Coordinates of C-alpha atoms in Angstrom, one line a residue:
X1 CA 5.6 -23.8 -1.2
X2 CA 2.0 -23.1 0.1
X3 CA -0.3 -21.0 -2.1
X4 CA -2.2 -18.4 -0.1
X5 CA -4.5 -15.5 -0.8
X6 CA -3.5 -12.1 0.3
X7 CA -6.1 -12.1 3.0
X8 CA -4.6 -15.4 4.3
X9 CA -1.1 -14.1 4.2
X10 CA -2.2 -11.0 6.2
X11 CA -3.9 -13.2 8.8
X12 CA -0.9 -15.5 9.1
X13 CA 1.4 -12.5 9.6
X14 CA -0.8 -11.2 12.4
X15 CA -1.2 -14.6 14.0
X16 CA 2.5 -15.3 14.0
X17 CA 3.4 -11.9 15.5
X18 CA 0.7 -12.2 18.2
X19 CA 2.1 -15.6 19.1
X20 CA 5.6 -14.2 19.1
X21 CA 4.9 -11.1 21.1
X22 CA 2.1 -10.8 23.7
X23 CA 2.1 -7.0 23.3
X24 CA 0.6 -7.2 19.9
X25 CA -3.2 -6.9 19.6
X26 CA -5.8 -6.2 16.9
X27 CA -8.5 -3.6 17.2
X28 CA -11.2 -2.4 14.7
X29 CA -14.7 -2.8 13.3
X30 CA -15.8 -6.5 13.0
X31 CA -12.3 -7.9 13.4
X32 CA -13.5 -10.4 16.1
X33 CA -16.8 -12.1 16.0
X34 CA -17.3 -11.5 12.3
X35 CA -13.7 -12.6 11.6
X36 CA -13.0 -9.4 9.8
X37 CA -15.0 -7.5 7.1
X38 CA -12.7 -9.2 4.5
X39 CA -11.9 -12.3 6.7
X40 CA -8.3 -11.1 7.3
X41 CA -8.6 -11.9 11.0
X42 CA -10.4 -15.3 10.7
X43 CA -9.8 -17.4 13.7
X44 CA -7.9 -14.9 15.7
X45 CA -10.6 -14.2 18.3
X46 CA -10.9 -17.9 19.0
X47 CA -7.1 -18.2 19.5
X48 CA -6.3 -15.0 21.4
X49 CA -9.5 -14.0 23.0
X50 CA -11.4 -10.7 23.3
X51 CA -8.6 -8.9 25.2
X52 CA -6.3 -9.1 22.1
X53 CA -8.9 -9.1 19.3
X54 CA -11.2 -6.2 20.0
X55 CA -14.3 -5.3 18.2
X56 CA -15.1 -1.6 18.2
X57 CA -18.1 0.6 17.4
X58 CA -17.9 2.8 14.3
X59 CA -15.6 5.3 16.0
X60 CA -12.4 5.6 14.0
X61 CA -11.1 8.7 15.9
X62 CA -11.7 6.9 19.2
X63 CA -10.1 3.5 18.5
X64 CA -7.2 5.2 16.5
X65 CA -6.5 7.3 19.6
X66 CA -6.8 4.3 21.9
X67 CA -4.2 2.5 19.8
X68 CA -1.8 5.5 19.9
X69 CA -2.1 5.6 23.6
X70 CA -1.6 1.9 23.9
X71 CA 1.6 2.2 21.7
X72 CA 2.9 5.0 23.9
X73 CA 2.5 2.7 26.9
X74 CA 4.5 -0.1 25.4
X75 CA 2.0 -2.2 23.5
X76 CA 2.0 -2.9 19.7
X77 CA -1.5 -2.3 18.3
X78 CA -2.7 -3.2 14.9
X79 CA -5.6 -0.9 14.0
X80 CA -7.8 -2.0 11.2
X81 CA -9.9 0.4 9.2
X82 CA -12.7 -1.2 7.3
X83 CA -11.5 1.1 4.5
X84 CA -8.8 3.7 4.5
X85 CA -11.5 6.2 3.4
X86 CA -12.7 6.0 7.0
X87 CA -9.2 6.9 8.2
X88 CA -10.1 10.4 7.2
X89 CA -12.2 10.6 10.3
X90 CA -9.1 9.8 12.4
X91 CA -6.7 12.0 10.3
X92 CA -6.0 14.3 13.2
X93 CA -4.9 11.4 15.4
X94 CA -2.6 10.0 12.7
X95 CA -1.2 13.4 11.6
X96 CA -0.8 15.1 14.9
X97 CA -0.3 12.3 17.4
X98 CA 1.0 9.1 15.8
X99 CA 3.4 10.9 13.5
X100 CA 4.7 13.5 15.9
X101 CA 4.7 12.2 19.4
X102 CA 8.2 10.7 19.2
X103 CA 9.5 14.1 18.0
X104 CA 7.5 16.2 20.4
X105 CA 8.5 14.2 23.5
X106 CA 12.2 14.1 22.4
X107 CA 12.1 10.3 22.1
X108 CA 10.5 9.7 25.5
X109 CA 7.5 8.1 23.8
X110 CA 7.5 5.9 20.8
X111 CA 4.4 4.9 18.8
X112 CA 5.1 1.4 17.4
X113 CA 1.8 0.5 15.7
X114 CA 0.2 -0.4 12.4
X115 CA -2.8 1.1 10.7
X116 CA -4.0 -1.3 8.1
X117 CA -7.0 -1.9 5.7
X118 CA -8.1 -1.7 2.1
X119 CA -7.2 1.5 0.2
X120 CA -8.2 3.0 -3.1
X121 CA -11.1 2.2 -5.4
X122 CA -12.9 -1.1 -5.2
X123 CA -16.0 -1.5 -7.5
X124 CA -18.9 0.9 -7.7
X125 CA -18.4 2.4 -4.3
X126 CA -18.8 6.0 -5.3
X127 CA -16.6 9.1 -4.7
X128 CA -16.4 8.9 -0.9
X129 CA -15.2 5.3 -0.7
X130 CA -12.7 5.2 -3.6
X131 CA -9.8 7.4 -2.6
X132 CA -6.1 6.4 -2.5
X133 CA -4.7 7.6 0.8
X134 CA -1.0 6.9 0.3
X135 CA -0.7 10.3 -1.3
X136 CA -1.9 11.9 2.0
X137 CA 0.2 9.8 4.4
X138 CA 3.4 9.6 2.4
X139 CA 3.6 13.4 2.7
X140 CA 4.0 13.2 6.5
X141 CA 7.3 12.9 8.4
X142 CA 7.1 10.4 11.2
X143 CA 5.0 7.8 9.3
X144 CA 6.0 4.9 7.1
X145 CA 3.8 3.9 4.2
X146 CA 3.6 0.4 2.6
X147 CA 1.3 -0.8 -0.3
X148 CA 1.2 -4.5 -1.2
X149 CA 0.1 -6.4 -4.3
X150 CA 1.1 -10.1 -3.6
X151 CA 0.7 -12.6 -0.8
X152 CA 4.4 -12.9 -0.4
X153 CA 4.9 -9.2 0.0
X154 CA 1.9 -8.8 2.2
X155 CA 3.1 -11.3 4.8
X156 CA 6.8 -10.2 4.8
X157 CA 6.0 -6.5 5.0
X158 CA 3.3 -6.8 7.6
X159 CA 5.6 -8.7 9.9
X160 CA 8.2 -6.0 9.4
X161 CA 5.6 -3.3 10.1
X162 CA 4.4 -4.9 13.3
X163 CA 8.0 -5.0 14.6
X164 CA 8.9 -1.5 13.5
X165 CA 9.3 1.2 16.2
X166 CA 7.3 3.8 14.2
X167 CA 3.7 4.1 13.0
X168 CA 3.2 2.3 9.7
X169 CA 0.3 2.8 7.3
X170 CA -0.2 -0.6 5.7
X171 CA -2.3 -0.3 2.5
X172 CA -4.2 -3.3 1.0
X173 CA -6.9 -3.6 -1.7
X174 CA -10.4 -4.9 -1.4
X175 CA -10.3 -6.2 -4.9
X176 CA -6.9 -8.0 -4.4
X177 CA -7.6 -9.9 -1.2
X178 CA -8.3 -13.1 -3.3
X179 CA -5.0 -12.8 -5.3
X180 CA -3.0 -16.0 -4.8
X181 CA 0.7 -16.6 -4.7
X182 CA 3.5 -18.6 -3.1
X183 CA 4.3 -17.9 0.5
X184 CA 7.2 -19.7 2.3
X185 CA 6.4 -21.7 5.4
X186 CA 9.6 -20.5 7.2
X187 CA 9.6 -17.0 8.7
X188 CA 10.9 -14.1 6.6
X189 CA 10.8 -10.3 6.7
X190 CA 10.9 -7.8 3.9
X191 CA 12.8 -4.6 4.7
X192 CA 11.1 -1.2 4.1
X193 CA 12.5 0.8 1.3
X194 CA 13.3 -2.1 -1.0
X195 CA 11.5 -2.3 -4.3
X196 CA 10.9 -5.5 -6.2
X197 CA 11.4 -5.9 -10.0
X198 CA 8.2 -7.8 -10.9
X199 CA 9.2 -8.0 -14.6
X200 CA 12.7 -7.2 -16.0
X201 CA 13.0 -5.2 -19.2
X202 CA 15.2 -2.8 -21.0
X203 CA 13.1 -0.3 -23.1
X204 CA 10.7 1.4 -20.6
X205 CA 10.7 1.6 -16.8
X206 CA 7.1 1.2 -15.4
X207 CA 7.0 2.2 -11.7
X208 CA 4.0 1.2 -9.7
X209 CA 2.7 -0.1 -6.3
X210 CA -0.4 -1.6 -4.8
X211 CA -3.4 -1.8 -7.1
X212 CA -1.3 -0.4 -10.0
X213 CA 0.8 -3.6 -10.1
X214 CA -1.6 -5.9 -12.0
X215 CA -2.4 -3.0 -14.4
X216 CA 1.3 -2.4 -15.1
X217 CA 2.0 -6.1 -15.6
X218 CA -0.8 -6.5 -18.0
X219 CA 0.3 -3.4 -19.9
X220 CA 3.8 -4.9 -20.1
X221 CA 2.4 -8.0 -21.6
X222 CA 0.6 -5.9 -24.2
X223 CA 3.7 -3.9 -24.9
X224 CA 5.8 -7.1 -25.4
X225 CA 3.5 -8.1 -28.2
X226 CA 4.6 -4.8 -29.9
X227 CA 8.4 -5.5 -29.2
X228 CA 8.6 -3.0 -26.3
X229 CA 10.3 -4.5 -23.3
X230 CA 9.0 -3.0 -20.0
X231 CA 10.7 -3.3 -16.6
X232 CA 8.0 -3.2 -14.0
X233 CA 9.1 -2.0 -10.6
X234 CA 6.8 -2.5 -7.6
X235 CA 7.9 0.0 -5.0
X236 CA 6.1 -1.8 -2.2
X237 CA 7.3 0.9 0.3
X238 CA 6.4 4.5 -0.5
X239 CA 8.0 6.0 2.7
X240 CA 10.8 5.1 2.7
X241 CA 11.1 4.8 -1.1
X242 CA 13.7 2.8 -3.0
X243 CA 15.0 5.8 -4.9
X244 CA 18.1 3.8 -6.0
X245 CA 16.1 1.1 -7.7
X246 CA 14.1 3.7 -9.7
X247 CA 17.2 5.6 -10.8
X248 CA 19.1 2.4 -11.7
X249 CA 16.3 1.3 -14.0
X250 CA 15.7 4.7 -15.6
X251 CA 19.5 5.0 -16.4
X252 CA 19.1 1.6 -18.2
X253 CA 15.9 2.3 -20.1
X254 CA 16.0 6.1 -20.4
X255 CA 12.2 6.2 -20.2
X256 CA 9.7 6.0 -17.4
X257 CA 5.9 5.6 -16.9
X258 CA 4.3 5.7 -13.4
X259 CA 1.1 3.7 -13.0
X260 CA -1.0 4.1 -9.8
X261 CA -4.3 4.7 -8.1
X262 CA -4.9 8.3 -7.1
X263 CA -5.3 11.8 -8.6
X264 CA -2.6 13.4 -10.6
X265 CA -2.2 16.6 -8.5
X266 CA 0.1 16.6 -5.5
X267 CA 0.6 12.9 -5.3
X268 CA 3.4 10.3 -5.1
X269 CA 3.6 10.1 -8.9
X270 CA 4.7 13.7 -9.1
X271 CA 7.2 13.1 -6.3
X272 CA 8.8 10.2 -8.3
X273 CA 9.0 12.4 -11.4
X274 CA 10.8 15.1 -9.3
X275 CA 13.3 12.5 -8.1
X276 CA 13.9 11.2 -11.6
X277 CA 14.6 14.7 -13.0
X278 CA 16.8 15.6 -10.1
X279 CA 18.9 12.4 -10.3
X280 CA 18.6 11.1 -13.9
X281 CA 17.6 14.1 -16.0
X282 CA 20.5 13.6 -18.5
X283 CA 19.5 9.9 -18.9
X284 CA 16.0 10.6 -20.1
X285 CA 15.1 10.3 -23.7
X286 CA 11.4 11.2 -23.2
X287 CA 9.2 13.0 -20.7
X288 CA 8.1 10.9 -17.7
X289 CA 4.3 10.1 -17.9
X290 CA 1.7 9.2 -15.3
X291 CA -1.2 6.9 -15.6
X292 CA -3.6 7.4 -12.7
X293 CA -7.2 8.5 -11.9
X294 CA -8.6 11.3 -14.0
X295 CA -8.8 14.5 -12.0
X296 CA -12.4 14.0 -10.9
X297 CA -14.4 12.5 -8.0
X298 CA -15.0 8.8 -8.6
X299 CA -18.4 8.1 -10.3
X300 CA -20.6 5.4 -9.0
X301 CA -21.7 4.1 -12.4
X302 CA -19.5 1.3 -13.6
X303 CA -19.0 2.6 -17.1
X304 CA -17.9 6.0 -15.8
X305 CA -15.7 4.4 -13.1
X306 CA -13.9 2.5 -15.8
X307 CA -13.1 5.7 -17.6
X308 CA -11.6 7.2 -14.5
X309 CA -9.4 4.3 -13.3
X310 CA -6.0 3.5 -14.7
X311 CA -6.2 0.6 -17.2
X312 CA -3.7 -1.6 -19.1
X313 CA -4.8 0.1 -22.3
X314 CA -4.1 3.6 -20.9
X315 CA -0.7 2.4 -19.6
X316 CA 0.2 0.8 -22.9
X317 CA -0.6 4.1 -24.7
X318 CA 1.8 5.9 -22.3
X319 CA 4.5 3.3 -22.9
X320 CA 4.1 3.8 -26.7
X321 CA 4.4 7.6 -26.2
X322 CA 7.7 7.4 -24.3
X323 CA 9.1 4.8 -26.7
X324 CA 8.0 6.9 -29.6
X325 CA 6.0 4.0 -31.1
X326 CA 2.6 5.7 -31.4

Protein backbone atom coordinates (compact mmCIF):
# COMPACT_ATOMS: atom_id res chain seq x y z
CA UNK A 1 0.00 0.00 0.00
CA UNK A 2 1.46 3.43 -0.91
CA UNK A 3 2.86 5.61 1.89
CA UNK A 4 1.73 9.23 1.54
CA UNK A 5 1.99 12.43 3.54
CA UNK A 6 -1.25 14.10 4.59
CA UNK A 7 -0.61 16.89 2.06
CA UNK A 8 -0.29 14.29 -0.71
CA UNK A 9 -3.46 12.50 0.39
CA UNK A 10 -5.34 15.82 0.29
CA UNK A 11 -3.97 16.60 -3.17
CA UNK A 12 -4.91 13.15 -4.48
CA UNK A 13 -8.44 13.46 -3.11
CA UNK A 14 -8.95 16.81 -4.85
CA UNK A 15 -7.34 15.54 -8.08
CA UNK A 16 -9.54 12.44 -8.22
CA UNK A 17 -12.72 14.38 -7.49
CA UNK A 18 -11.87 17.03 -10.08
CA UNK A 19 -11.31 14.25 -12.63
CA UNK A 20 -14.57 12.57 -11.64
CA UNK A 21 -16.76 15.69 -11.62
CA UNK A 22 -16.11 18.73 -13.79
CA UNK A 23 -18.18 20.89 -11.41
CA UNK A 24 -15.45 20.68 -8.75
CA UNK A 25 -12.97 23.56 -8.63
CA UNK A 26 -10.38 24.93 -6.18
CA UNK A 27 -10.10 28.56 -5.16
CA UNK A 28 -7.86 30.34 -2.65
CA UNK A 29 -4.65 32.19 -2.00
CA UNK A 30 -1.59 30.69 -3.76
CA UNK A 31 -3.40 27.46 -4.68
CA UNK A 32 -2.34 27.68 -8.33
CA UNK A 33 1.01 28.99 -9.52
CA UNK A 34 2.62 28.47 -6.10
CA UNK A 35 1.12 24.93 -5.84
CA UNK A 36 -0.48 25.81 -2.52
CA UNK A 37 1.02 27.46 0.56
CA UNK A 38 1.62 23.93 1.96
CA UNK A 39 1.88 22.20 -1.46
CA UNK A 40 -1.52 20.53 -1.06
CA UNK A 41 -2.50 21.52 -4.62
CA UNK A 42 0.80 20.70 -6.31
CA UNK A 43 0.31 20.00 -10.02
CA UNK A 44 -3.40 20.77 -10.08
CA UNK A 45 -3.05 24.03 -12.05
CA UNK A 46 -1.01 22.26 -14.74
CA UNK A 47 -3.61 19.51 -15.07
CA UNK A 48 -6.87 21.45 -14.79
CA UNK A 49 -5.99 24.99 -15.82
CA UNK A 50 -6.72 28.42 -14.39
CA UNK A 51 -10.51 28.12 -14.75
CA UNK A 52 -10.64 25.34 -12.16
CA UNK A 53 -7.62 26.20 -9.98
CA UNK A 54 -8.08 29.86 -9.16
CA UNK A 55 -5.58 32.08 -7.36
CA UNK A 56 -7.23 34.87 -5.38
CA UNK A 57 -6.12 38.09 -3.73
CA UNK A 58 -6.11 38.29 0.07
CA UNK A 59 -9.90 38.65 0.16
CA UNK A 60 -11.39 35.85 2.28
CA UNK A 61 -14.86 37.40 2.47
CA UNK A 62 -14.87 37.83 -1.30
CA UNK A 63 -13.75 34.40 -2.42
CA UNK A 64 -15.79 32.64 0.28
CA UNK A 65 -18.84 34.49 -1.05
CA UNK A 66 -17.98 33.66 -4.66
CA UNK A 67 -17.72 30.01 -3.66
CA UNK A 68 -21.12 30.09 -1.95
CA UNK A 69 -22.70 31.68 -5.02
CA UNK A 70 -21.06 29.11 -7.29
CA UNK A 71 -22.37 26.27 -5.10
CA UNK A 72 -25.88 27.74 -5.25
CA UNK A 73 -25.61 27.67 -9.05
CA UNK A 74 -24.67 23.99 -9.18
CA UNK A 75 -20.89 23.92 -8.93
CA UNK A 76 -18.87 22.24 -6.13
CA UNK A 77 -16.22 24.66 -4.88
CA UNK A 78 -13.28 23.82 -2.63
CA UNK A 79 -12.32 27.03 -0.85
CA UNK A 80 -8.86 26.95 0.72
CA UNK A 81 -8.01 29.27 3.58
CA UNK A 82 -4.27 29.70 4.07
CA UNK A 83 -5.17 29.27 7.73
CA UNK A 84 -8.58 28.94 9.36
CA UNK A 85 -7.62 31.97 11.43
CA UNK A 86 -8.30 33.93 8.23
CA UNK A 87 -11.77 32.38 7.99
CA UNK A 88 -12.73 34.81 10.76
CA UNK A 89 -12.76 37.50 8.07
CA UNK A 90 -15.32 35.41 6.14
CA UNK A 91 -17.31 34.33 9.20
CA UNK A 92 -20.48 36.17 8.14
CA UNK A 93 -20.46 34.39 4.78
CA UNK A 94 -20.08 30.98 6.45
CA UNK A 95 -22.50 31.62 9.34
CA UNK A 96 -25.29 33.47 7.56
CA UNK A 97 -25.05 32.26 3.96
CA UNK A 98 -23.36 28.87 3.64
CA UNK A 99 -25.02 27.43 6.72
CA UNK A 100 -28.50 28.89 6.26
CA UNK A 101 -29.36 29.25 2.57
CA UNK A 102 -30.81 25.75 2.16
CA UNK A 103 -33.08 26.41 5.15
CA UNK A 104 -33.98 29.99 4.19
CA UNK A 105 -34.87 29.05 0.59
CA UNK A 106 -36.88 25.99 1.68
CA UNK A 107 -34.47 23.72 -0.18
CA UNK A 108 -34.54 25.65 -3.46
CA UNK A 109 -30.79 26.22 -3.17
CA UNK A 110 -28.16 23.88 -1.81
CA UNK A 111 -24.60 24.85 -0.89
CA UNK A 112 -22.44 21.80 -1.70
CA UNK A 113 -18.93 23.06 -0.96
CA UNK A 114 -15.83 22.54 1.17
CA UNK A 115 -13.91 25.10 3.18
CA UNK A 116 -10.49 23.59 3.98
CA UNK A 117 -7.09 24.58 5.36
CA UNK A 118 -4.87 24.37 8.45
CA UNK A 119 -6.48 24.91 11.83
CA UNK A 120 -5.22 25.49 15.37
CA UNK A 121 -1.74 26.31 16.59
CA UNK A 122 1.35 25.69 14.49
CA UNK A 123 4.64 26.91 15.93
CA UNK A 124 5.35 30.37 17.30
CA UNK A 125 2.66 32.11 15.25
CA UNK A 126 1.25 34.20 18.07
CA UNK A 127 -2.25 34.66 19.39
CA UNK A 128 -3.99 35.71 16.15
CA UNK A 129 -2.75 32.71 14.10
CA UNK A 130 -3.11 29.90 16.65
CA UNK A 131 -6.85 29.48 17.20
CA UNK A 132 -8.86 26.26 16.91
CA UNK A 133 -11.97 27.05 14.89
CA UNK A 134 -13.85 23.77 15.16
CA UNK A 135 -15.39 25.09 18.38
CA UNK A 136 -16.96 28.00 16.49
CA UNK A 137 -18.18 26.05 13.47
CA UNK A 138 -19.40 22.89 15.22
CA UNK A 139 -21.88 25.16 17.04
CA UNK A 140 -23.70 26.07 13.80
CA UNK A 141 -26.63 24.06 12.35
CA UNK A 142 -26.27 23.64 8.61
CA UNK A 143 -22.51 22.99 8.64
CA UNK A 144 -20.56 19.75 8.85
CA UNK A 145 -17.16 19.80 10.57
CA UNK A 146 -14.30 17.33 10.07
CA UNK A 147 -10.79 17.24 11.59
CA UNK A 148 -8.17 14.82 10.27
CA UNK A 149 -4.95 13.39 11.71
CA UNK A 150 -3.81 10.69 9.25
CA UNK A 151 -3.33 10.47 5.47
CA UNK A 152 -5.90 7.66 5.23
CA UNK A 153 -8.54 9.71 7.01
CA UNK A 154 -7.63 12.88 5.11
CA UNK A 155 -8.22 11.34 1.69
CA UNK A 156 -11.34 9.35 2.54
CA UNK A 157 -13.04 12.16 4.42
CA UNK A 158 -12.14 14.88 1.90
CA UNK A 159 -13.66 12.86 -0.94
CA UNK A 160 -16.80 12.42 1.16
CA UNK A 161 -16.83 16.17 1.89
CA UNK A 162 -16.56 17.14 -1.77
CA UNK A 163 -19.50 14.89 -2.65
CA UNK A 164 -21.68 16.01 0.26
CA UNK A 165 -24.69 18.21 -0.46
CA UNK A 166 -23.93 20.52 2.48
CA UNK A 167 -21.11 22.95 3.34
CA UNK A 168 -18.26 21.13 5.07
CA UNK A 169 -15.50 22.66 7.19
CA UNK A 170 -12.46 20.43 6.63
CA UNK A 171 -9.81 21.13 9.25
CA UNK A 172 -6.16 20.20 8.76
CA UNK A 173 -2.95 21.03 10.65
CA UNK A 174 0.10 22.88 9.39
CA UNK A 175 2.32 20.81 11.68
CA UNK A 176 0.85 17.51 10.46
CA UNK A 177 1.01 17.91 6.66
CA UNK A 178 4.19 15.78 6.63
CA UNK A 179 2.70 12.95 8.72
CA UNK A 180 2.97 9.74 6.71
CA UNK A 181 0.70 6.71 6.52
CA UNK A 182 -0.73 4.01 4.27
CA UNK A 183 -3.34 5.06 1.73
CA UNK A 184 -5.06 2.48 -0.55
CA UNK A 185 -4.72 2.91 -4.29
CA UNK A 186 -8.35 1.93 -4.84
CA UNK A 187 -11.09 4.46 -4.21
CA UNK A 188 -12.66 4.62 -0.76
CA UNK A 189 -14.88 7.00 1.18
CA UNK A 190 -15.16 7.47 4.96
CA UNK A 191 -18.66 8.37 6.20
CA UNK A 192 -19.14 11.39 8.43
CA UNK A 193 -20.11 10.65 12.01
CA UNK A 194 -17.94 7.55 12.26
CA UNK A 195 -15.16 7.66 14.87
CA UNK A 196 -12.04 5.49 14.67
CA UNK A 197 -10.45 3.63 17.57
CA UNK A 198 -6.79 4.49 17.09
CA UNK A 199 -5.76 2.36 20.07
CA UNK A 200 -7.94 -0.17 21.96
CA UNK A 201 -7.92 -0.25 25.75
CA UNK A 202 -10.07 -0.98 28.77
CA UNK A 203 -9.14 1.34 31.65
CA UNK A 204 -9.58 4.94 30.40
CA UNK A 205 -11.31 6.34 27.30
CA UNK A 206 -9.29 9.15 25.69
CA UNK A 207 -11.38 11.12 23.20
CA UNK A 208 -9.60 13.33 20.69
CA UNK A 209 -9.47 14.65 17.11
CA UNK A 210 -7.13 16.50 14.74
CA UNK A 211 -3.98 17.78 16.41
CA UNK A 212 -4.95 16.12 19.66
CA UNK A 213 -4.54 12.62 18.19
CA UNK A 214 -0.71 12.34 18.37
CA UNK A 215 -0.79 13.88 21.87
CA UNK A 216 -3.36 11.32 23.03
CA UNK A 217 -1.48 8.39 21.47
CA UNK A 218 1.79 9.42 23.10
CA UNK A 219 0.02 9.81 26.45
CA UNK A 220 -1.45 6.31 26.00
CA UNK A 221 2.07 4.95 25.45
CA UNK A 222 3.23 6.63 28.66
CA UNK A 223 0.19 5.34 30.54
CA UNK A 224 0.81 1.79 29.32
CA UNK A 225 4.22 1.89 30.99
CA UNK A 226 2.30 2.45 34.24
CA UNK A 227 -0.16 -0.40 33.53
CA UNK A 228 -3.03 1.92 32.58
CA UNK A 229 -4.71 0.77 29.36
CA UNK A 230 -6.13 3.70 27.34
CA UNK A 231 -8.63 3.43 24.51
CA UNK A 232 -7.94 6.34 22.13
CA UNK A 233 -10.95 7.40 20.05
CA UNK A 234 -10.35 9.75 17.11
CA UNK A 235 -13.74 11.37 16.45
CA UNK A 236 -12.66 12.54 12.96
CA UNK A 237 -16.10 14.12 12.50
CA UNK A 238 -17.31 16.69 15.03
CA UNK A 239 -20.61 17.53 13.35
CA UNK A 240 -22.09 14.96 13.03
CA UNK A 241 -20.41 13.27 16.01
CA UNK A 242 -20.21 9.53 16.69
CA UNK A 243 -21.94 9.71 20.05
CA UNK A 244 -22.51 5.95 20.10
CA UNK A 245 -18.77 5.19 19.90
CA UNK A 246 -18.06 7.54 22.81
CA UNK A 247 -20.75 6.06 25.04
CA UNK A 248 -19.85 2.47 24.17
CA UNK A 249 -16.23 3.06 25.20
CA UNK A 250 -17.12 4.96 28.38
CA UNK A 251 -19.47 2.18 29.44
CA UNK A 252 -16.51 -0.20 29.08
CA UNK A 253 -13.81 1.89 30.81
CA UNK A 254 -15.99 3.97 33.19
CA UNK A 255 -13.57 6.89 32.77
CA UNK A 256 -12.92 9.54 30.15
CA UNK A 257 -10.34 12.21 29.26
CA UNK A 258 -10.77 14.61 26.32
CA UNK A 259 -7.61 15.87 24.58
CA UNK A 260 -7.89 18.68 22.02
CA UNK A 261 -6.65 22.00 20.74
CA UNK A 262 -8.80 24.92 21.81
CA UNK A 263 -9.83 26.85 24.90
CA UNK A 264 -11.75 25.19 27.73
CA UNK A 265 -14.78 27.52 27.77
CA UNK A 266 -17.69 26.87 25.41
CA UNK A 267 -15.99 24.29 23.22
CA UNK A 268 -16.49 20.82 21.79
CA UNK A 269 -14.87 19.28 24.88
CA UNK A 270 -17.62 20.61 27.11
CA UNK A 271 -20.25 19.34 24.65
CA UNK A 272 -18.77 15.83 24.83
CA UNK A 273 -18.83 15.94 28.63
CA UNK A 274 -22.52 16.92 28.51
CA UNK A 275 -23.31 13.97 26.25
CA UNK A 276 -21.42 11.54 28.51
CA UNK A 277 -23.21 12.70 31.65
CA UNK A 278 -26.58 12.57 29.89
CA UNK A 279 -26.11 9.09 28.44
CA UNK A 280 -23.57 7.32 30.68
CA UNK A 281 -23.66 9.11 34.04
CA UNK A 282 -24.25 5.92 36.03
CA UNK A 283 -21.28 4.26 34.32
CA UNK A 284 -18.73 6.88 35.40
CA UNK A 285 -16.31 6.10 38.20
CA UNK A 286 -14.53 9.48 37.98
CA UNK A 287 -15.16 13.01 36.69
CA UNK A 288 -14.51 13.56 32.98
CA UNK A 289 -11.40 15.71 32.49
CA UNK A 290 -10.23 17.96 29.65
CA UNK A 291 -6.69 18.56 28.41
CA UNK A 292 -6.68 21.57 26.10
CA UNK A 293 -5.26 25.09 25.76
CA UNK A 294 -4.88 27.10 28.92
CA UNK A 295 -7.53 29.84 29.00
CA UNK A 296 -5.23 32.50 27.56
CA UNK A 297 -4.31 34.01 24.18
CA UNK A 298 -1.46 32.03 22.63
CA UNK A 299 1.97 33.53 23.41
CA UNK A 300 4.56 33.92 20.68
CA UNK A 301 7.55 32.80 22.76
CA UNK A 302 8.22 29.09 22.33
CA UNK A 303 8.69 28.32 26.02
CA UNK A 304 5.38 30.00 26.88
CA UNK A 305 3.55 28.42 23.94
CA UNK A 306 4.60 24.99 25.20
CA UNK A 307 3.00 25.77 28.55
CA UNK A 308 -0.32 26.64 26.89
CA UNK A 309 -0.62 23.69 24.48
CA UNK A 310 -1.91 20.24 25.46
CA UNK A 311 1.00 17.83 25.92
CA UNK A 312 1.39 14.08 26.45
CA UNK A 313 2.57 14.82 30.00
CA UNK A 314 -0.56 16.85 30.82
CA UNK A 315 -2.74 14.17 29.25
CA UNK A 316 -0.95 11.45 31.24
CA UNK A 317 -1.60 13.36 34.46
CA UNK A 318 -5.31 13.53 33.60
CA UNK A 319 -5.35 9.79 32.88
CA UNK A 320 -3.71 9.14 36.25
CA UNK A 321 -6.30 11.30 38.01
CA UNK A 322 -9.34 9.53 36.53
CA UNK A 323 -7.71 6.15 37.17
CA UNK A 324 -6.91 7.19 40.75
CA UNK A 325 -3.22 6.45 40.19
CA UNK A 326 -1.74 9.81 41.15
